[in-house]
Amino acid sequence: MSNLNKKTLSHLDWLESEAIHILREVAGQCSNPVLLFSGGKDSLCILRLAEKAFRPGRFPFPLMHIDTGHNYQEVVNFRDQRAAELGERLIVRSVEDSMKRGTVVLKSEDESRNKHQSVTLLEAIEEFGFDCCIGGARRDEEKARAKERIMSFRDEFGQWDPKNQRPELWNLYNARSHKGENIRAFPISNWTEMDVWQYIEREQLQLPSIYFAHQRNVVMRNGSIFPVNVPLTTGEVINQPKAGEEVITMQVRFRTVGDITCTAPVISDADDVSKIVLETATTTITERGATRLDDQTSDASMEQRKKEGYF
């Protein structure tokens, strides 16, 4: 064959091919999987990968979001819009419902609900009998993420043991589980934040507006930019400034989206994807290190949450 007829695959082509293979392995091995979809950039990439893996048919799994009740309006609205455009079933389960049942009890009214998503997720898994949850976690996000396999086994209590994982030699994945056990599958585990943004640029994916530079009221708290006076979809306003804090308006964007009470923005003038790609290439701070306040409580905070059933 002439070299002129050979197609050179880019690194994004290789990553895409691997992720599609993983999604199809989940569909082939698991009887009742679900795709965790928050409206964030990583899960939006997985939606595009699922389209390439299964269209023109329907996805062989529903979408599900574990909502803390403290999510940004822009992201929640975009989540609903994207699911409707795809014509796929979206299941939403709320930490607030777990609080009403008494299965989640906050230590204080202003405590972050982020870690309590584990409880609501495990309740939803039991409610629907899901045997696999597909998530958008990446190994470059955090040290505990780097320990996890692409097919991550969780026991009958929903717990993850980093010392009890299955080998994944030669890209062979084992998603088998007994009743009550669960697999967490991570198709973009080998992607980096840069890969995600380059893929978004290549695929021309739409995103919630808070990923792009915009003006926002913030305060400086413990060395981080903290968004204040943030409205919820219910009309409630949370993240009130504390006494003595000066509220200022800054041009910022979010590198990651999550619970409002623990997700910090970064200073930025990147108002389109190409600028974000350039900005990501020059940053020296990891995505979660810069923006996820709940991961800064201790070096093992994420690992402990994952052992308790977190994504």
mmCIF file of C-alpha atoms in Angstrom:
data_model
loop_
_atom_site.group_PDB
_atom_site.id
_atom_site.type_symbol
_atom_site.label_atom_id
_atom_site.label_comp_id
_atom_site.label_asym_id
_atom_site.label_seq_id
_atom_site.Cartn_x
_atom_site.Cartn_y
_atom_site.Cartn_z
ATOM 1 C CA MET A 1 0.000 0.000 0.000
ATOM 2 C CA SER A 2 1.285 3.438 -0.853
ATOM 3 C CA ASN A 3 2.141 5.713 2.052
ATOM 4 C CA LEU A 4 -0.167 8.260 0.431
ATOM 5 C CA ASN A 5 -3.155 6.019 1.248
ATOM 6 C CA LYS A 6 -2.285 5.647 4.917
ATOM 7 C CA LYS A 7 -4.071 7.857 7.412
ATOM 8 C CA THR A 8 -2.042 9.119 10.339
ATOM 9 C CA LEU A 9 -4.118 9.074 13.498
ATOM 10 C CA SER A 10 -3.782 11.953 15.921
ATOM 11 C CA HIS A 11 -3.520 11.377 19.668
ATOM 12 C CA LEU A 12 -7.184 12.427 19.923
ATOM 13 C CA ASP A 13 -8.130 9.715 17.438
ATOM 14 C CA TRP A 14 -6.373 7.105 19.587
ATOM 15 C CA LEU A 15 -8.004 8.361 22.788
ATOM 16 C CA GLU A 16 -11.408 8.482 21.109
ATOM 17 C CA SER A 17 -11.019 4.934 19.792
ATOM 18 C CA GLU A 18 -10.056 3.622 23.234
ATOM 19 C CA ALA A 19 -12.999 5.387 24.905
ATOM 20 C CA ILE A 20 -15.495 4.063 22.352
ATOM 21 C CA HIS A 21 -14.111 0.564 22.907
ATOM 22 C CA ILE A 22 -14.623 0.952 26.671
ATOM 23 C CA LEU A 23 -18.206 2.164 26.230
ATOM 24 C CA ARG A 24 -18.989 -0.811 24.010
ATOM 25 C CA GLU A 25 -17.383 -3.164 26.547
ATOM 26 C CA VAL A 26 -19.707 -1.749 29.223
ATOM 27 C CA ALA A 27 -22.711 -2.237 26.946
ATOM 28 C CA GLY A 28 -21.627 -5.791 26.150
ATOM 29 C CA GLN A 29 -20.698 -6.951 29.656
ATOM 30 C CA CYS A 30 -23.137 -5.104 31.924
ATOM 31 C CA SER A 31 -26.871 -5.737 32.098
ATOM 32 C CA ASN A 32 -28.006 -2.380 33.497
ATOM 33 C CA PRO A 33 -25.444 0.447 33.162
ATOM 34 C CA VAL A 34 -25.990 4.195 33.565
ATOM 35 C CA LEU A 35 -23.995 7.212 32.373
ATOM 36 C CA LEU A 36 -23.349 9.878 35.020
ATOM 37 C CA PHE A 37 -24.040 13.230 33.350
ATOM 38 C CA SER A 38 -23.672 16.536 35.171
ATOM 39 C CA GLY A 39 -23.549 18.941 32.225
ATOM 40 C CA GLY A 40 -19.824 19.457 32.785
ATOM 41 C CA LYS A 41 -17.128 19.315 30.110
ATOM 42 C CA ASP A 42 -15.933 15.750 30.815
ATOM 43 C CA SER A 43 -19.384 14.183 30.746
ATOM 44 C CA LEU A 44 -20.199 16.187 27.599
ATOM 45 C CA CYS A 45 -17.211 14.559 25.912
ATOM 46 C CA ILE A 46 -18.524 11.143 26.965
ATOM 47 C CA LEU A 47 -21.921 11.977 25.460
ATOM 48 C CA ARG A 48 -20.224 12.672 22.130
ATOM 49 C CA LEU A 49 -18.264 9.413 22.443
ATOM 50 C CA ALA A 50 -21.515 7.556 23.193
ATOM 51 C CA GLU A 51 -23.052 9.059 20.059
ATOM 52 C CA LYS A 52 -20.146 7.736 18.011
ATOM 53 C CA ALA A 53 -20.312 4.350 19.734
ATOM 54 C CA PHE A 54 -24.068 3.705 19.449
ATOM 55 C CA ARG A 55 -25.807 6.019 16.984
ATOM 56 C CA PRO A 56 -28.095 5.830 15.046
ATOM 57 C CA GLY A 57 -29.584 3.683 17.834
ATOM 58 C CA ARG A 58 -30.497 4.863 21.325
ATOM 59 C CA PHE A 59 -27.870 4.735 24.051
ATOM 60 C CA PRO A 60 -27.954 1.350 25.857
ATOM 61 C CA PHE A 61 -28.146 3.217 29.162
ATOM 62 C CA PRO A 62 -29.954 6.219 30.647
ATOM 63 C CA LEU A 63 -28.232 9.387 31.865
ATOM 64 C CA MET A 64 -28.192 10.240 35.568
ATOM 65 C CA HIS A 65 -27.174 13.279 37.587
ATOM 66 C CA ILE A 66 -26.699 13.320 41.356
ATOM 67 C CA ASP A 67 -27.699 16.900 42.120
ATOM 68 C CA THR A 68 -26.475 18.505 45.341
ATOM 69 C CA GLY A 69 -29.149 21.199 45.055
ATOM 70 C CA HIS A 70 -26.280 23.699 44.971
ATOM 71 C CA ASN A 71 -25.399 23.505 41.293
ATOM 72 C CA TYR A 72 -24.965 26.518 39.034
ATOM 73 C CA GLN A 73 -28.123 27.493 37.152
ATOM 74 C CA GLU A 74 -26.248 27.653 33.857
ATOM 75 C CA VAL A 75 -25.048 24.058 34.227
ATOM 76 C CA VAL A 76 -28.399 22.610 35.316
ATOM 77 C CA ASN A 77 -30.210 24.339 32.446
ATOM 78 C CA PHE A 78 -27.587 23.120 29.980
ATOM 79 C CA ARG A 79 -27.831 19.560 31.369
ATOM 80 C CA ASP A 80 -31.576 19.459 30.705
ATOM 81 C CA GLN A 81 -31.206 21.056 27.275
ATOM 82 C CA ARG A 82 -28.532 18.588 26.120
ATOM 83 C CA ALA A 83 -30.432 15.520 27.325
ATOM 84 C CA ALA A 84 -33.556 16.757 25.515
ATOM 85 C CA GLU A 85 -31.597 17.370 22.298
ATOM 86 C CA LEU A 86 -30.259 13.824 22.390
ATOM 87 C CA GLY A 87 -33.683 12.389 23.187
ATOM 88 C CA GLU A 88 -32.190 10.287 25.986
ATOM 89 C CA ARG A 89 -33.721 9.553 29.383
ATOM 90 C CA LEU A 90 -32.306 11.717 32.194
ATOM 91 C CA ILE A 91 -32.655 10.573 35.805
ATOM 92 C CA VAL A 92 -32.030 13.194 38.508
ATOM 93 C CA ARG A 93 -31.597 12.249 42.149
ATOM 94 C CA SER A 94 -30.974 14.939 44.752
ATOM 95 C CA VAL A 95 -28.910 15.111 47.912
ATOM 96 C CA GLU A 96 -31.757 17.211 49.317
ATOM 97 C CA ASP A 97 -34.073 14.190 49.037
ATOM 98 C CA SER A 98 -31.511 12.127 50.965
ATOM 99 C CA MET A 99 -31.474 14.871 53.607
ATOM 100 C CA LYS A 100 -35.262 14.653 53.900
ATOM 101 C CA ARG A 101 -35.005 10.866 54.349
ATOM 102 C CA GLY A 102 -32.379 11.365 57.045
ATOM 103 C CA THR A 103 -29.722 9.372 55.210
ATOM 104 C CA VAL A 104 -27.655 12.556 54.799
ATOM 105 C CA VAL A 105 -27.146 14.781 57.827
ATOM 106 C CA LEU A 106 -25.107 17.958 57.458
ATOM 107 C CA LYS A 107 -22.824 19.041 60.289
ATOM 108 C CA SER A 108 -23.761 22.659 59.616
ATOM 109 C CA GLU A 109 -26.110 24.478 57.254
ATOM 110 C CA ASP A 110 -23.234 25.810 55.143
ATOM 111 C CA GLU A 111 -21.351 22.491 54.886
ATOM 112 C CA SER A 112 -20.510 21.440 51.332
ATOM 113 C CA ARG A 113 -22.874 18.772 50.050
ATOM 114 C CA ASN A 114 -20.347 17.491 47.538
ATOM 115 C CA LYS A 115 -19.104 14.484 49.508
ATOM 116 C CA HIS A 116 -22.679 13.540 50.430
ATOM 117 C CA GLN A 117 -23.370 12.743 46.779
ATOM 118 C CA SER A 118 -21.914 9.311 47.603
ATOM 119 C CA VAL A 119 -24.954 8.456 49.714
ATOM 120 C CA THR A 120 -27.451 9.618 47.093
ATOM 121 C CA LEU A 121 -25.562 7.788 44.356
ATOM 122 C CA LEU A 122 -25.578 4.510 46.286
ATOM 123 C CA GLU A 123 -29.301 4.945 46.960
ATOM 124 C CA ALA A 124 -29.943 5.503 43.234
ATOM 125 C CA ILE A 125 -27.854 2.449 42.315
ATOM 126 C CA GLU A 126 -29.972 0.341 44.683
ATOM 127 C CA GLU A 127 -33.241 1.942 43.480
ATOM 128 C CA PHE A 128 -32.614 1.166 39.805
ATOM 129 C CA GLY A 129 -30.383 -1.890 40.175
ATOM 130 C CA PHE A 130 -27.532 -0.364 38.163
ATOM 131 C CA ASP A 131 -24.514 -2.673 37.858
ATOM 132 C CA CYS A 132 -22.214 -0.097 36.246
ATOM 133 C CA CYS A 133 -21.879 3.688 36.436
ATOM 134 C CA ILE A 134 -19.991 5.355 33.582
ATOM 135 C CA GLY A 135 -18.173 8.468 34.777
ATOM 136 C CA GLY A 136 -15.932 11.203 33.418
ATOM 137 C CA ALA A 137 -13.083 10.933 35.935
ATOM 138 C CA ARG A 138 -9.552 11.382 34.593
ATOM 139 C CA ARG A 139 -6.276 10.193 36.139
ATOM 140 C CA ASP A 140 -4.628 13.608 35.854
ATOM 141 C CA GLU A 141 -7.247 15.252 38.085
ATOM 142 C CA GLU A 142 -6.068 14.024 41.459
ATOM 143 C CA LYS A 143 -3.714 11.479 43.079
ATOM 144 C CA ALA A 144 -6.486 9.102 44.134
ATOM 145 C CA ARG A 145 -7.898 9.118 40.601
ATOM 146 C CA ALA A 146 -4.507 7.951 39.314
ATOM 147 C CA LYS A 147 -4.761 4.758 41.402
ATOM 148 C CA GLU A 148 -8.036 3.687 39.870
ATOM 149 C CA ARG A 149 -8.550 1.213 37.035
ATOM 150 C CA ILE A 150 -10.684 1.984 33.982
ATOM 151 C CA MET A 151 -13.153 -0.647 35.239
ATOM 152 C CA SER A 152 -13.165 0.128 38.956
ATOM 153 C CA PHE A 153 -14.739 -2.512 41.177
ATOM 154 C CA ARG A 154 -16.956 -1.471 44.113
ATOM 155 C CA ASP A 155 -18.145 -3.996 46.704
ATOM 156 C CA GLU A 156 -21.695 -4.598 47.940
ATOM 157 C CA PHE A 157 -21.366 -1.552 50.219
ATOM 158 C CA GLY A 158 -20.335 0.671 47.305
ATOM 159 C CA GLN A 159 -16.805 0.968 48.635
ATOM 160 C CA TRP A 160 -13.571 1.175 46.657
ATOM 161 C CA ASP A 161 -10.438 -0.589 47.867
ATOM 162 C CA PRO A 162 -7.330 0.585 45.960
ATOM 163 C CA LYS A 163 -5.562 -2.651 46.952
ATOM 164 C CA ASN A 164 -8.326 -4.860 45.564
ATOM 165 C CA GLN A 165 -8.484 -4.106 41.859
ATOM 166 C CA ARG A 166 -8.536 -6.250 38.773
ATOM 167 C CA PRO A 167 -5.605 -6.317 36.340
ATOM 168 C CA GLU A 168 -6.141 -4.647 32.960
ATOM 169 C CA LEU A 169 -3.494 -6.204 30.736
ATOM 170 C CA TRP A 170 -3.547 -5.726 26.962
ATOM 171 C CA ASN A 171 -6.650 -3.499 27.198
ATOM 172 C CA LEU A 172 -8.768 -6.405 28.423
ATOM 173 C CA TYR A 173 -11.483 -5.129 30.755
ATOM 174 C CA ASN A 174 -13.442 -7.135 33.318
ATOM 175 C CA ALA A 175 -16.790 -5.538 34.182
ATOM 176 C CA ARG A 176 -18.387 -8.646 35.700
ATOM 177 C CA SER A 177 -20.007 -8.266 39.102
ATOM 178 C CA HIS A 178 -22.282 -10.147 41.473
ATOM 179 C CA LYS A 179 -25.678 -8.824 42.544
ATOM 180 C CA GLY A 180 -25.217 -5.805 44.792
ATOM 181 C CA GLU A 181 -21.716 -5.060 43.538
ATOM 182 C CA ASN A 182 -20.988 -2.239 41.125
ATOM 183 C CA ILE A 183 -18.484 -1.238 38.476
ATOM 184 C CA ARG A 184 -17.445 2.358 37.830
ATOM 185 C CA ALA A 185 -16.229 2.691 34.242
ATOM 186 C CA PHE A 186 -14.039 5.623 33.194
ATOM 187 C CA PRO A 187 -13.733 5.837 29.378
ATOM 188 C CA ILE A 188 -11.620 9.011 29.452
ATOM 189 C CA SER A 189 -9.399 7.940 32.335
ATOM 190 C CA ASN A 190 -6.290 8.303 30.150
ATOM 191 C CA TRP A 191 -7.239 11.794 28.941
ATOM 192 C CA THR A 192 -5.808 15.016 30.351
ATOM 193 C CA GLU A 193 -7.521 18.355 30.794
ATOM 194 C CA MET A 194 -5.760 19.500 27.624
ATOM 195 C CA ASP A 195 -7.054 16.459 25.703
ATOM 196 C CA VAL A 196 -10.601 17.281 26.806
ATOM 197 C CA TRP A 197 -10.387 20.877 25.612
ATOM 198 C CA GLN A 198 -8.752 19.883 22.329
ATOM 199 C CA TYR A 199 -11.509 17.317 21.780
ATOM 200 C CA ILE A 200 -14.181 19.906 22.579
ATOM 201 C CA GLU A 201 -12.548 22.236 20.045
ATOM 202 C CA ARG A 202 -12.322 19.513 17.386
ATOM 203 C CA GLU A 203 -15.884 18.293 17.886
ATOM 204 C CA GLN A 204 -17.249 21.842 18.297
ATOM 205 C CA LEU A 205 -19.146 20.866 21.441
ATOM 206 C CA GLN A 206 -21.444 23.353 23.130
ATOM 207 C CA LEU A 207 -20.733 24.118 26.806
ATOM 208 C CA PRO A 208 -22.326 25.885 29.776
ATOM 209 C CA SER A 209 -21.442 29.569 29.679
ATOM 210 C CA ILE A 210 -19.568 29.571 33.014
ATOM 211 C CA TYR A 211 -16.639 27.750 31.375
ATOM 212 C CA PHE A 212 -15.882 30.986 29.515
ATOM 213 C CA ALA A 213 -14.595 34.287 30.892
ATOM 214 C CA HIS A 214 -17.324 36.422 32.480
ATOM 215 C CA GLN A 215 -17.799 38.993 35.222
ATOM 216 C CA ARG A 216 -18.693 37.581 38.652
ATOM 217 C CA ASN A 217 -18.947 38.841 42.237
ATOM 218 C CA VAL A 218 -16.291 37.159 44.364
ATOM 219 C CA VAL A 219 -14.304 37.463 47.569
ATOM 220 C CA MET A 220 -10.788 36.239 48.358
ATOM 221 C CA ARG A 221 -11.037 33.478 50.950
ATOM 222 C CA ASN A 222 -8.152 31.294 52.175
ATOM 223 C CA GLY A 223 -6.108 32.181 49.114
ATOM 224 C CA SER A 224 -8.841 31.194 46.638
ATOM 225 C CA ILE A 225 -11.362 33.140 44.596
ATOM 226 C CA PHE A 226 -14.741 32.403 46.153
ATOM 227 C CA PRO A 227 -17.983 33.185 44.240
ATOM 228 C CA VAL A 228 -20.594 34.953 46.365
ATOM 229 C CA ASN A 229 -24.293 35.771 46.151
ATOM 230 C CA VAL A 230 -24.905 32.971 43.663
ATOM 231 C CA PRO A 231 -28.564 32.353 42.681
ATOM 232 C CA LEU A 232 -29.950 28.808 42.537
ATOM 233 C CA THR A 233 -32.643 27.500 40.206
ATOM 234 C CA THR A 234 -35.026 27.739 43.182
ATOM 235 C CA GLY A 235 -34.435 31.487 43.486
ATOM 236 C CA GLU A 236 -32.452 31.101 46.701
ATOM 237 C CA VAL A 237 -29.124 32.945 46.889
ATOM 238 C CA ILE A 238 -26.211 31.145 48.551
ATOM 239 C CA ASN A 239 -22.535 31.769 49.370
ATOM 240 C CA GLN A 240 -23.163 34.951 51.300
ATOM 241 C CA PRO A 241 -19.974 36.928 52.057
ATOM 242 C CA LYS A 242 -18.725 36.765 55.631
ATOM 243 C CA ALA A 243 -18.384 39.791 57.869
ATOM 244 C CA GLY A 244 -15.412 41.900 56.829
ATOM 245 C CA GLU A 245 -15.054 40.353 53.382
ATOM 246 C CA GLU A 246 -14.917 42.791 50.472
ATOM 247 C CA VAL A 247 -17.030 41.797 47.471
ATOM 248 C CA ILE A 248 -15.315 42.624 44.202
ATOM 249 C CA THR A 249 -16.146 41.996 40.546
ATOM 250 C CA MET A 250 -13.580 39.973 38.636
ATOM 251 C CA GLN A 251 -13.354 38.452 35.176
ATOM 252 C CA VAL A 252 -13.170 34.721 35.781
ATOM 253 C CA ARG A 253 -14.066 31.346 34.339
ATOM 254 C CA PHE A 254 -14.531 27.866 35.787
ATOM 255 C CA ARG A 255 -12.122 25.058 34.904
ATOM 256 C CA THR A 256 -14.456 22.529 36.499
ATOM 257 C CA VAL A 257 -18.054 22.724 37.694
ATOM 258 C CA GLY A 258 -19.597 21.212 40.792
ATOM 259 C CA ASP A 259 -21.181 22.194 44.067
ATOM 260 C CA ILE A 260 -21.216 25.999 44.302
ATOM 261 C CA THR A 261 -19.915 25.960 47.858
ATOM 262 C CA CYS A 262 -16.624 24.245 46.957
ATOM 263 C CA THR A 263 -15.897 25.138 43.318
ATOM 264 C CA ALA A 264 -13.682 28.166 42.766
ATOM 265 C CA PRO A 265 -13.166 30.036 39.467
ATOM 266 C CA VAL A 266 -9.853 31.274 38.099
ATOM 267 C CA ILE A 267 -8.920 34.674 36.679
ATOM 268 C CA SER A 268 -9.170 34.461 32.902
ATOM 269 C CA ASP A 269 -9.851 36.345 29.705
ATOM 270 C CA ALA A 270 -10.457 33.141 27.707
ATOM 271 C CA ASP A 271 -13.866 33.687 26.141
ATOM 272 C CA ASP A 272 -13.713 30.914 23.547
ATOM 273 C CA VAL A 273 -12.405 27.342 23.353
ATOM 274 C CA SER A 274 -9.239 28.174 21.392
ATOM 275 C CA LYS A 275 -8.178 30.629 24.099
ATOM 276 C CA ILE A 276 -8.921 28.056 26.804
ATOM 277 C CA VAL A 277 -6.681 25.536 24.996
ATOM 278 C CA LEU A 278 -3.829 28.060 25.036
ATOM 279 C CA GLU A 279 -4.471 28.946 28.656
ATOM 280 C CA THR A 280 -4.528 25.264 29.673
ATOM 281 C CA ALA A 281 -1.186 24.706 27.926
ATOM 282 C CA THR A 282 0.526 27.326 30.078
ATOM 283 C CA THR A 283 -1.033 26.744 33.496
ATOM 284 C CA THR A 284 1.149 25.300 36.268
ATOM 285 C CA ILE A 285 -1.685 24.407 38.679
ATOM 286 C CA THR A 286 -3.783 21.272 38.320
ATOM 287 C CA GLU A 287 -7.482 21.586 37.620
ATOM 288 C CA ARG A 288 -8.625 20.407 41.049
ATOM 289 C CA GLY A 289 -5.706 22.009 42.846
ATOM 290 C CA ALA A 290 -6.826 25.390 41.581
ATOM 291 C CA THR A 291 -10.580 25.072 41.838
ATOM 292 C CA ARG A 292 -11.880 22.293 44.125
ATOM 293 C CA LEU A 293 -11.801 23.589 47.691
ATOM 294 C CA ASP A 294 -13.001 20.287 49.175
ATOM 295 C CA ASP A 295 -9.917 18.486 47.802
ATOM 296 C CA GLN A 296 -7.642 20.869 49.698
ATOM 297 C CA THR A 297 -8.716 19.753 53.175
ATOM 298 C CA SER A 298 -6.120 16.949 53.205
ATOM 299 C CA ASP A 299 -3.941 14.962 50.823
ATOM 300 C CA ALA A 300 -6.264 11.955 51.246
ATOM 301 C CA SER A 301 -9.640 13.716 51.068
ATOM 302 C CA MET A 302 -10.556 12.415 47.595
ATOM 303 C CA GLU A 303 -9.351 8.890 48.344
ATOM 304 C CA GLN A 304 -11.455 8.767 51.510
ATOM 305 C CA ARG A 305 -14.560 9.925 49.635
ATOM 306 C CA LYS A 306 -13.986 7.317 46.926
ATOM 307 C CA LYS A 307 -13.706 4.592 49.547
ATOM 308 C CA GLU A 308 -17.123 5.709 50.785
ATOM 309 C CA GLY A 309 -18.687 5.384 47.324
ATOM 310 C CA TYR A 310 -17.847 8.677 45.597
ATOM 311 C CA PHE A 311 -17.540 8.853 41.784
#
